[in-house]
Short mmCIF file of C-alpha atoms in Angstrom, two decimals:
data_model
loop_
_atom_site.label_atom_id
_atom_site.label_comp_id
_atom_site.label_asym_id
_atom_site.label_seq_id
_atom_site.Cartn_x
_atom_site.Cartn_y
_atom_site.Cartn_z
CA MET A 1 -48.50 -121.88 -96.04
CA PHE A 2 -45.81 -123.30 -93.78
CA GLN A 3 -43.29 -126.06 -94.45
CA THR A 4 -40.00 -127.09 -92.89
CA SER A 5 -37.21 -129.41 -93.99
CA ASP A 6 -36.27 -130.23 -90.39
CA PRO A 7 -37.81 -133.57 -89.24
CA LYS A 8 -36.68 -132.80 -85.68
CA MET A 9 -38.93 -129.74 -85.43
CA PRO A 10 -41.47 -130.34 -82.61
CA TYR A 11 -45.23 -130.29 -83.09
CA LEU A 12 -48.23 -130.25 -80.76
CA VAL A 13 -51.95 -130.93 -81.28
CA MET A 14 -53.81 -128.12 -79.50
CA ASN A 15 -57.29 -129.58 -79.03
CA GLN A 16 -59.25 -132.79 -78.77
CA GLN A 17 -61.40 -133.75 -81.75
CA SER A 18 -63.23 -137.05 -81.45
CA VAL A 19 -64.38 -138.71 -84.66
CA SER A 20 -67.78 -140.45 -84.58
CA ALA A 21 -68.81 -143.29 -86.89
CA ASP A 22 -70.94 -140.93 -89.00
CA GLN A 23 -68.09 -138.42 -89.27
CA LEU A 24 -65.70 -141.19 -90.30
CA THR A 25 -68.16 -142.17 -93.06
CA VAL A 26 -68.27 -138.56 -94.32
CA LEU A 27 -64.48 -138.34 -94.18
CA MET A 28 -63.91 -141.54 -96.17
CA LYS A 29 -66.78 -141.24 -98.68
CA LEU A 30 -66.89 -137.47 -99.32
CA TYR A 31 -63.51 -136.03 -98.37
CA SER A 32 -61.26 -138.94 -99.34
CA PRO A 33 -61.93 -138.64 -103.11
CA ILE A 34 -60.87 -134.96 -102.89
CA ILE A 35 -57.86 -135.09 -100.59
CA GLY A 36 -56.87 -138.77 -100.75
CA SER A 37 -56.96 -141.53 -98.16
CA LEU A 38 -53.40 -140.69 -97.07
CA THR A 39 -54.48 -137.17 -96.07
CA CYS A 40 -57.45 -138.60 -94.18
CA SER A 41 -55.01 -140.81 -92.26
CA VAL A 42 -52.97 -137.74 -91.27
CA TYR A 43 -56.09 -136.07 -89.82
CA LEU A 44 -57.01 -139.22 -87.86
CA ALA A 45 -53.43 -139.59 -86.59
CA LEU A 46 -53.37 -136.00 -85.33
CA ALA A 47 -56.73 -136.52 -83.60
CA GLU A 48 -55.35 -139.65 -81.97
CA ASN A 49 -52.10 -137.94 -80.88
CA TYR A 50 -53.81 -135.23 -78.80
CA ASP A 51 -52.63 -135.31 -75.18
CA GLN A 52 -54.23 -132.87 -72.75
CA ASP A 53 -51.28 -133.14 -70.35
CA GLN A 54 -48.67 -132.40 -73.00
CA LEU A 55 -46.85 -129.04 -72.69
CA LEU A 56 -44.89 -127.12 -75.31
CA MET A 57 -41.66 -128.36 -73.79
CA ASP A 58 -42.90 -131.96 -74.25
CA ALA A 59 -43.75 -131.55 -77.95
CA GLU A 60 -42.75 -134.54 -80.09
CA PRO A 61 -40.56 -134.19 -83.22
CA LEU A 62 -42.15 -134.48 -86.66
CA TYR A 63 -40.21 -137.63 -87.51
CA LYS A 64 -42.28 -139.57 -84.96
CA LEU A 65 -45.45 -138.59 -86.84
CA GLN A 66 -43.69 -139.59 -90.07
CA THR A 67 -42.82 -143.00 -88.62
CA GLN A 68 -46.39 -143.47 -87.39
CA LEU A 69 -47.76 -142.79 -90.90
CA ASP A 70 -44.79 -144.13 -92.92
CA LEU A 71 -44.54 -140.82 -94.81
CA GLY A 72 -41.72 -138.63 -96.06
CA LEU A 73 -41.59 -135.03 -94.84
CA GLN A 74 -42.66 -133.66 -98.22
CA GLU A 75 -45.63 -136.06 -98.35
CA LEU A 76 -46.62 -135.14 -94.81
CA PHE A 77 -46.72 -131.40 -95.49
CA SER A 78 -48.52 -131.95 -98.78
CA ALA A 79 -51.26 -133.76 -96.83
CA LEU A 80 -51.31 -131.05 -94.14
CA HIS A 81 -51.74 -128.35 -96.78
CA ARG A 82 -54.76 -130.21 -98.20
CA LEU A 83 -56.32 -130.44 -94.74
CA GLU A 84 -55.69 -126.71 -94.21
CA ALA A 85 -57.24 -125.83 -97.58
CA ILE A 86 -60.53 -127.65 -96.82
CA GLY A 87 -60.71 -126.27 -93.30
CA LEU A 88 -60.13 -129.41 -91.22
CA ILE A 89 -56.96 -128.13 -89.54
CA LYS A 90 -55.23 -124.81 -88.90
CA THR A 91 -51.45 -124.62 -88.56
CA GLY A 92 -49.60 -122.11 -86.39
CA LEU A 93 -46.04 -121.51 -85.23
CA LYS A 94 -45.31 -120.79 -81.57
CA LYS A 95 -41.96 -119.12 -80.90
CA THR A 96 -40.50 -119.53 -77.43
CA ILE A 97 -37.12 -118.55 -76.02
CA HIS A 98 -35.75 -122.05 -76.58
CA GLN A 99 -37.49 -123.35 -79.72
CA GLU A 100 -40.21 -123.04 -82.33
CA VAL A 101 -43.17 -125.44 -82.12
CA ILE A 102 -45.68 -126.24 -84.87
CA LEU A 103 -49.24 -126.12 -83.49
CA PHE A 104 -52.15 -127.96 -85.11
CA GLN A 105 -55.76 -126.98 -84.32
CA LEU A 106 -58.27 -129.62 -85.46
CA PHE A 107 -61.79 -128.81 -86.61
CA GLN A 108 -64.82 -131.07 -86.50
CA ILE A 109 -65.65 -133.02 -89.64
CA PRO A 110 -68.92 -131.48 -90.90
CA ASP A 111 -71.96 -133.64 -91.59
CA SER A 112 -72.94 -134.57 -95.15
CA ALA A 113 -75.61 -131.85 -95.36
CA GLU A 114 -73.03 -129.13 -94.63
CA PHE A 115 -70.62 -130.70 -97.12
CA PHE A 116 -73.13 -130.68 -100.00
CA ASN A 117 -74.13 -127.11 -99.09
CA THR A 118 -70.51 -125.94 -99.47
CA PRO A 119 -70.21 -125.20 -103.22
CA LEU A 120 -66.40 -125.37 -103.35
CA LEU A 121 -66.27 -128.84 -101.77
CA ALA A 122 -69.22 -130.18 -103.75
CA SER A 123 -67.68 -128.88 -107.01
CA LEU A 124 -64.39 -130.61 -106.22
CA LEU A 125 -66.19 -133.88 -105.50
CA ILE A 126 -68.19 -133.86 -108.74
CA SER A 127 -65.02 -133.13 -110.72
CA LYS A 128 -63.35 -136.14 -109.09
CA LEU A 129 -66.21 -138.64 -109.27
CA GLY A 130 -68.12 -137.51 -112.34
CA GLU A 131 -71.79 -136.57 -112.46
CA HIS A 132 -73.22 -140.12 -112.29
CA ASP A 133 -71.30 -141.25 -109.17
CA PHE A 134 -71.78 -137.85 -107.54
CA LYS A 135 -75.56 -138.07 -107.90
CA HIS A 136 -75.54 -141.61 -106.53
CA LEU A 137 -73.50 -140.56 -103.47
CA ALA A 138 -75.61 -137.44 -102.89
CA ASN A 139 -78.79 -139.55 -103.06
CA HIS A 140 -77.30 -142.08 -100.62
CA PHE A 141 -76.63 -139.44 -97.98
CA SER A 142 -79.93 -137.68 -98.71
CA GLN A 143 -81.89 -140.87 -98.01
CA LYS A 144 -79.80 -141.54 -94.93
CA ASN A 145 -80.47 -138.05 -93.54
CA LYS A 146 -84.20 -138.34 -94.21
CA ALA A 147 -84.49 -141.82 -92.69
CA VAL A 148 -87.10 -142.03 -89.91
CA SER A 149 -88.14 -144.76 -87.52
CA HIS A 150 -91.00 -147.09 -88.45
CA ASP A 151 -94.38 -145.47 -87.79
CA LEU A 152 -95.65 -148.07 -85.32
CA GLU A 153 -97.33 -147.59 -81.96
CA MET A 154 -95.25 -148.78 -79.04
CA GLY A 155 -98.11 -150.29 -77.15
CA GLU A 156 -97.71 -150.88 -73.43
CA ASP A 157 -94.35 -149.65 -72.09
CA LEU A 158 -92.66 -152.65 -70.43
CA SER A 159 -89.23 -151.05 -69.95
CA ALA A 160 -87.50 -151.32 -66.59
CA SER A 161 -87.25 -148.14 -64.54
CA PHE A 162 -84.00 -146.93 -62.96
CA PHE A 163 -85.04 -147.89 -59.43
CA GLU A 164 -86.17 -151.34 -60.51
CA VAL A 165 -82.61 -152.09 -61.54
CA PHE A 166 -80.34 -149.95 -59.34
CA ASN A 167 -80.25 -149.29 -55.61
CA LEU A 168 -78.88 -146.02 -54.17
CA PRO A 169 -78.50 -144.89 -50.54
CA GLU A 170 -81.36 -142.66 -49.37
CA SER A 171 -78.86 -139.85 -48.58
CA GLU A 172 -77.88 -139.66 -52.25
CA LEU A 173 -81.54 -139.49 -53.28
CA VAL A 174 -82.18 -136.51 -50.99
CA GLU A 175 -79.01 -134.55 -51.72
CA PRO A 176 -76.04 -135.57 -53.95
CA SER A 177 -72.71 -135.93 -52.18
CA THR A 178 -69.92 -133.35 -52.52
CA GLU A 179 -68.01 -135.67 -54.88
CA LEU A 180 -71.00 -135.96 -57.22
CA THR A 181 -71.59 -132.21 -57.22
CA LYS A 182 -67.93 -131.50 -57.98
CA ALA A 183 -67.84 -134.09 -60.77
CA ALA A 184 -70.94 -132.51 -62.35
CA GLU A 185 -69.36 -129.05 -62.21
CA ASP A 186 -66.04 -130.25 -63.64
CA ASN A 187 -67.76 -131.91 -66.60
CA GLN A 188 -69.91 -128.99 -67.66
CA SER A 189 -68.89 -128.01 -71.20
CA GLU A 190 -68.55 -124.37 -72.11
CA PRO A 191 -70.76 -123.18 -75.00
CA VAL A 192 -68.87 -122.70 -78.23
CA LYS A 193 -68.47 -119.02 -79.04
CA GLN A 194 -68.52 -117.57 -82.52
CA THR A 195 -65.09 -116.16 -83.29
CA ILE A 196 -65.61 -114.96 -86.87
CA GLY A 197 -64.98 -111.24 -86.93
CA ASP A 198 -63.33 -111.06 -83.50
CA GLN A 199 -59.90 -110.50 -85.05
CA VAL A 200 -61.02 -107.90 -87.60
CA ASP A 201 -59.94 -104.31 -86.98
CA TRP A 202 -63.31 -102.67 -87.69
CA GLU A 203 -61.94 -99.20 -86.96
CA LEU A 204 -59.40 -99.63 -89.76
CA MET A 205 -62.10 -101.05 -92.05
CA THR A 206 -64.22 -97.94 -91.36
CA ASP A 207 -61.25 -95.69 -92.22
CA LEU A 208 -60.67 -97.61 -95.47
CA PHE A 209 -64.36 -97.37 -96.43
CA ASN A 210 -64.28 -93.62 -95.76
CA THR A 211 -61.04 -93.21 -97.70
CA TYR A 212 -62.52 -94.86 -100.80
CA GLN A 213 -65.95 -93.26 -100.25
CA LEU A 214 -67.74 -96.56 -99.78
CA SER A 215 -71.07 -96.88 -98.00
CA LEU A 216 -70.67 -97.54 -94.28
CA ASP A 217 -74.13 -99.13 -94.34
CA ASP A 218 -72.65 -101.82 -96.61
CA LEU A 219 -69.90 -102.41 -94.04
CA LYS A 220 -72.57 -103.04 -91.38
CA THR A 221 -74.70 -105.16 -93.70
CA TYR A 222 -71.90 -107.41 -94.94
CA HIS A 223 -69.61 -107.38 -91.91
CA PHE A 224 -70.08 -111.10 -91.25
CA GLN A 225 -69.44 -112.06 -94.91
CA LEU A 226 -66.35 -109.81 -95.07
CA ALA A 227 -64.95 -111.27 -91.85
CA SER A 228 -65.60 -114.78 -93.14
CA LEU A 229 -63.78 -114.02 -96.43
CA MET A 230 -60.79 -112.62 -94.51
CA GLU A 231 -60.60 -115.78 -92.41
CA THR A 232 -61.11 -118.11 -95.39
CA TYR A 233 -58.41 -116.54 -97.56
CA GLY A 234 -56.11 -115.40 -94.73
CA LEU A 235 -56.35 -111.70 -95.65
CA ASN A 236 -55.87 -108.62 -93.50
CA GLU A 237 -58.00 -105.48 -93.81
CA THR A 238 -55.96 -103.72 -96.51
CA GLU A 239 -55.53 -106.92 -98.53
CA LEU A 240 -59.30 -107.43 -98.56
CA MET A 241 -59.79 -103.83 -99.73
CA ASP A 242 -57.37 -104.54 -102.61
CA GLU A 243 -59.73 -107.30 -103.77
CA ILE A 244 -62.86 -105.15 -103.29
CA LEU A 245 -61.73 -102.08 -105.29
CA PRO A 246 -61.62 -103.71 -108.77
CA THR A 247 -65.23 -104.93 -108.28
CA LEU A 248 -66.70 -101.44 -107.69
CA HIS A 249 -66.63 -100.12 -111.29
CA GLY A 250 -67.10 -96.54 -110.11
CA GLU A 251 -69.91 -97.39 -107.68
CA HIS A 252 -69.92 -96.58 -103.97
CA HIS A 253 -71.73 -99.75 -102.88
CA LEU A 254 -70.41 -103.29 -102.41
CA ASN A 255 -71.50 -106.11 -104.66
CA ILE A 256 -70.68 -108.94 -102.28
CA ASP A 257 -71.22 -111.60 -104.97
CA LEU A 258 -68.63 -109.95 -107.22
CA VAL A 259 -66.20 -109.71 -104.30
CA MET A 260 -66.59 -113.42 -103.53
CA GLU A 261 -66.15 -114.29 -107.21
CA ALA A 262 -63.01 -112.13 -107.48
CA LEU A 263 -61.48 -113.77 -104.41
CA ALA A 264 -62.25 -117.25 -105.75
CA ASN A 265 -60.64 -116.39 -109.12
CA ASN A 266 -57.58 -114.72 -107.55
CA PHE A 267 -57.04 -117.32 -104.84
CA GLY A 268 -53.89 -118.72 -106.49
CA LYS A 269 -52.32 -115.28 -106.92
CA ILE A 270 -53.18 -114.30 -103.33
CA THR A 271 -51.63 -117.51 -101.98
CA GLN A 272 -48.49 -117.07 -104.08
CA SER A 273 -48.08 -113.45 -102.97
CA LYS A 274 -48.53 -114.33 -99.29
CA GLN A 275 -46.11 -117.27 -99.68
CA VAL A 276 -43.39 -114.88 -100.93
CA THR A 277 -44.04 -112.57 -97.95
CA GLU A 278 -43.86 -115.48 -95.49
CA THR A 279 -40.57 -116.63 -97.04
CA LYS A 280 -39.06 -113.16 -96.53
CA GLN A 281 -40.28 -113.17 -92.92
CA VAL A 282 -38.68 -116.57 -92.27
CA ASN A 283 -35.40 -115.32 -93.79
CA SER A 284 -35.50 -112.22 -91.59
CA LEU A 285 -36.16 -114.29 -88.46
CA ASP A 286 -33.15 -116.49 -89.26
CA ARG A 287 -30.93 -113.39 -89.43
CA LEU A 288 -32.08 -111.53 -86.31
CA GLN A 289 -28.89 -112.45 -84.46
CA GLU A 290 -27.02 -110.09 -86.81
CA LEU A 291 -28.66 -107.16 -85.01
CA SER A 292 -28.17 -105.68 -81.56
CA LYS A 293 -30.53 -106.76 -78.76
CA GLU A 294 -32.44 -103.48 -79.03
CA ASP A 295 -32.82 -103.76 -82.79
CA GLN A 296 -33.88 -107.42 -82.51
CA ILE A 297 -36.87 -106.35 -80.38
CA LYS A 298 -37.77 -103.68 -82.94
CA ALA A 299 -37.39 -106.13 -85.83
CA ARG A 300 -39.61 -108.77 -84.21
CA GLN A 301 -42.43 -106.23 -83.85
CA MET A 302 -41.99 -105.16 -87.47
CA ILE A 303 -42.13 -108.79 -88.65
CA ASP A 304 -45.07 -109.88 -86.47
CA LEU A 305 -47.48 -106.94 -86.86
CA PRO A 306 -49.48 -105.86 -89.94
CA PRO A 307 -48.54 -102.27 -90.92
CA ALA A 308 -51.91 -100.83 -89.86
CA ASN A 309 -51.53 -102.28 -86.36
CA TYR A 310 -47.87 -101.30 -86.13
CA LEU A 311 -48.66 -97.68 -87.05
CA ARG A 312 -51.55 -97.58 -84.58
CA ASN A 313 -49.32 -98.88 -81.76
CA LEU A 314 -46.77 -96.12 -82.42
CA ARG A 315 -49.59 -93.56 -82.41
CA LEU A 316 -50.99 -94.86 -79.12
CA LYS A 317 -47.59 -94.43 -77.47
CA ASP A 318 -47.58 -90.78 -78.55
CA GLY A 319 -51.23 -90.26 -77.59
CA GLY A 320 -52.22 -89.56 -81.20
CA ARG A 321 -54.48 -91.08 -83.85
CA VAL A 322 -53.83 -92.50 -87.32
CA THR A 323 -55.30 -90.40 -90.12
CA SER A 324 -57.01 -91.75 -93.22
CA LYS A 325 -54.25 -90.22 -95.39
CA GLU A 326 -51.65 -92.20 -93.46
CA ASN A 327 -53.65 -95.40 -93.93
CA MET A 328 -53.84 -94.69 -97.66
CA LEU A 329 -50.10 -94.09 -97.86
CA VAL A 330 -49.41 -97.37 -96.04
CA GLU A 331 -51.74 -99.17 -98.44
CA ARG A 332 -49.95 -97.64 -101.47
CA LEU A 333 -46.59 -98.87 -100.17
CA ARG A 334 -47.97 -102.39 -100.30
CA SER A 335 -50.13 -102.31 -103.44
CA GLU A 336 -48.04 -99.99 -105.67
CA TRP A 337 -44.52 -100.24 -104.28
CA HIS A 338 -44.90 -103.95 -103.44
CA PHE A 339 -43.09 -103.58 -100.12
CA SER A 340 -43.38 -106.44 -97.63
CA ASN A 341 -45.13 -105.78 -94.30
CA GLU A 342 -41.87 -105.78 -92.35
CA LEU A 343 -40.29 -103.24 -94.73
CA ILE A 344 -43.37 -100.99 -94.58
CA ASN A 345 -43.18 -101.08 -90.77
CA LEU A 346 -39.49 -100.14 -90.85
CA LEU A 347 -40.31 -97.28 -93.24
CA ILE A 348 -43.07 -96.08 -90.87
CA TYR A 349 -40.64 -96.20 -87.94
CA THR A 350 -37.92 -94.36 -89.88
CA VAL A 351 -40.18 -91.54 -91.11
CA LEU A 352 -41.75 -90.99 -87.68
CA GLN A 353 -38.29 -90.51 -86.15
CA SER A 354 -38.05 -87.17 -87.96
CA SER A 355 -41.71 -86.27 -88.54
CA ASP A 356 -44.90 -86.20 -86.48
CA MET A 357 -46.88 -87.75 -89.33
CA LEU A 358 -46.25 -89.96 -92.36
CA ASN A 359 -45.28 -87.39 -94.94
CA LYS A 360 -45.85 -88.57 -98.54
CA ASN A 361 -42.77 -86.86 -100.03
CA LEU A 362 -40.40 -87.98 -97.27
CA THR A 363 -41.82 -91.51 -97.23
CA GLU A 364 -41.49 -91.98 -100.98
CA THR A 365 -38.02 -90.40 -101.02
CA ILE A 366 -36.79 -92.96 -98.47
CA ALA A 367 -38.63 -95.77 -100.28
CA ASN A 368 -36.89 -94.80 -103.54
CA ASN A 369 -33.53 -94.74 -101.79
CA TRP A 370 -34.10 -98.23 -100.37
CA MET A 371 -35.12 -99.61 -103.75
CA LYS A 372 -31.94 -98.23 -105.32
CA ASN A 373 -29.89 -99.86 -102.56
CA LYS A 374 -31.86 -103.15 -102.85
CA ILE A 375 -33.16 -103.10 -99.27
CA ASP A 376 -35.90 -105.76 -99.19
CA ASN A 377 -35.98 -107.02 -95.58
CA VAL A 378 -36.01 -105.59 -92.08
CA VAL A 379 -32.52 -106.84 -91.09
CA ASP A 380 -30.72 -105.17 -94.00
CA GLY A 381 -33.00 -102.17 -93.59
CA LEU A 382 -32.13 -101.59 -89.93
CA LYS A 383 -28.42 -101.94 -90.69
CA TYR A 384 -28.74 -99.40 -93.50
CA VAL A 385 -30.72 -96.94 -91.36
CA ASN A 386 -28.20 -97.22 -88.51
CA ASN A 387 -25.21 -96.64 -90.83
CA TRP A 388 -26.95 -93.66 -92.42
CA GLY A 389 -27.59 -92.20 -88.95
CA LYS A 390 -23.92 -92.59 -87.98
CA LYS A 391 -22.80 -90.75 -91.12
CA LYS A 392 -25.08 -87.82 -90.25
CA GLN A 393 -23.68 -87.63 -86.74
CA ARG A 394 -20.08 -87.34 -87.91
CA LYS A 395 -18.68 -83.93 -86.97
CA ALA A 396 -17.89 -81.48 -89.73
CA PRO A 397 -14.12 -80.89 -90.17
CA THR A 398 -12.89 -78.05 -87.97
CA VAL A 399 -10.51 -75.31 -89.18
CA LYS A 400 -7.36 -75.24 -87.10
CA GLN A 401 -6.30 -71.75 -86.07
CA LYS A 402 -2.77 -70.87 -85.16
CA ALA A 403 -2.48 -70.09 -81.48
CA VAL A 404 -1.06 -66.68 -80.56
CA ASP A 405 2.14 -66.78 -78.54
CA TRP A 406 1.39 -64.08 -76.02
CA SER A 407 4.87 -64.40 -74.51
CA LYS A 408 6.21 -62.49 -77.52
CA HIS A 409 3.84 -59.58 -76.93
CA GLN A 410 4.47 -56.96 -74.24
CA ALA A 411 1.59 -55.32 -72.46
CA LYS A 412 1.20 -51.64 -73.20
CA LYS A 413 1.72 -49.39 -70.21
CA MET A 414 -1.17 -47.03 -69.51
CA GLN A 415 -0.47 -43.48 -68.47
CA ILE A 416 -2.76 -42.47 -65.55
CA ASN A 417 -3.51 -38.78 -64.94
CA GLU A 418 -3.94 -38.47 -61.15
CA ALA A 419 -5.81 -35.16 -61.38
CA GLU A 420 -8.28 -36.57 -63.89
CA LEU A 421 -8.82 -39.66 -61.71
CA ASN A 422 -9.56 -37.56 -58.60
CA LYS A 423 -12.00 -35.47 -60.61
CA ARG A 424 -13.97 -38.58 -61.70
CA LEU A 425 -14.04 -39.99 -58.17
CA GLU A 426 -15.43 -36.71 -56.83
CA LYS A 427 -18.13 -36.73 -59.48
CA TYR A 428 -19.09 -40.30 -58.54
CA ARG A 429 -19.38 -39.45 -54.82
CA ARG A 430 -21.76 -36.58 -55.60
CA LYS A 431 -24.07 -38.92 -57.45
CA GLU A 432 -24.25 -41.28 -54.45
CA ASP A 433 -25.14 -38.39 -52.12
#
């Protein structure tokens, strides 16, 4: 969940989302009681502010959106968070060399049938309206959806045909002009592609299932539901596994209903935990300038990547493969040691500088040392690692030895026996012959 206190921070609406009359009715009658009319106005304003020619460098500051809606910054973000929670917008942060830009992706307002078939939304609505008004509203939309035209025969068709009203040149009737053909091509819409599951690291999920001895058939059977849960609650692969494990009760098969129930019950805790992690990441980003250029690049990778992906990238550079034991160790650092992602990545990097694999004893020794020294972010961690490395490289003290003053020593004169020397030379010549 993102929020800023800077009204000058730029924002950009990423996509066009037209609102039809029927969608507006759904928004005001079904969504408004849940999120409030003010939040509905924020969605409509964002839809209206989309500009296909607008670039990142042209992004408008937030205070202009505030002025348009007559809202304070706190009120604006409160409304945005409601829209995010019900799935009408997604918020991202784009970091460029010059600035950071808030990006809003708008999603289509679902029809009433989809709304009433979404238990979470329907439950919220009934809690707001009460059972009587909820039934009345549900019946209203039900009748509207089932409405059909009067069952009467048309009789003789007296409608005007196209050619009775409009005249076109014969050349256009035979073959459309180049301009018409180009216009038709330019206005062809691309089919919408399903994206659920595209961002899931299924190789890592397979490793996690093998590690905990879970059925891989269940992974295939429920892959769409698992991917959907990850997207809904903003979880990565290891975080999802954390929620799955307590539902197993010693079994080796998934109970997808129990998993969904556990996620729904723990949603507040998950959000709070992720919020703390995001706060640490923001603090680390603000302090990157304290590091050298080389360390800033390292730190950005450690902040941006989940530990599983970071470890895999390091392995790919070495031409190796991540083992299931390493994945388990990484998971323990998060679930048992409560290390943030950036700190886990720094720990991975540090251990692999002196070992080919993540060694449990070495990893936990370093982790203990960092906890004692209150290292809880990547900036302080890199500084600590660098200082520790410099201490190791210091040369051991050398013992000074007194130099010998050879000028005070006289060379001993050797006495040479000429007869003995001639005898040895003669012996040497015989050997050569």
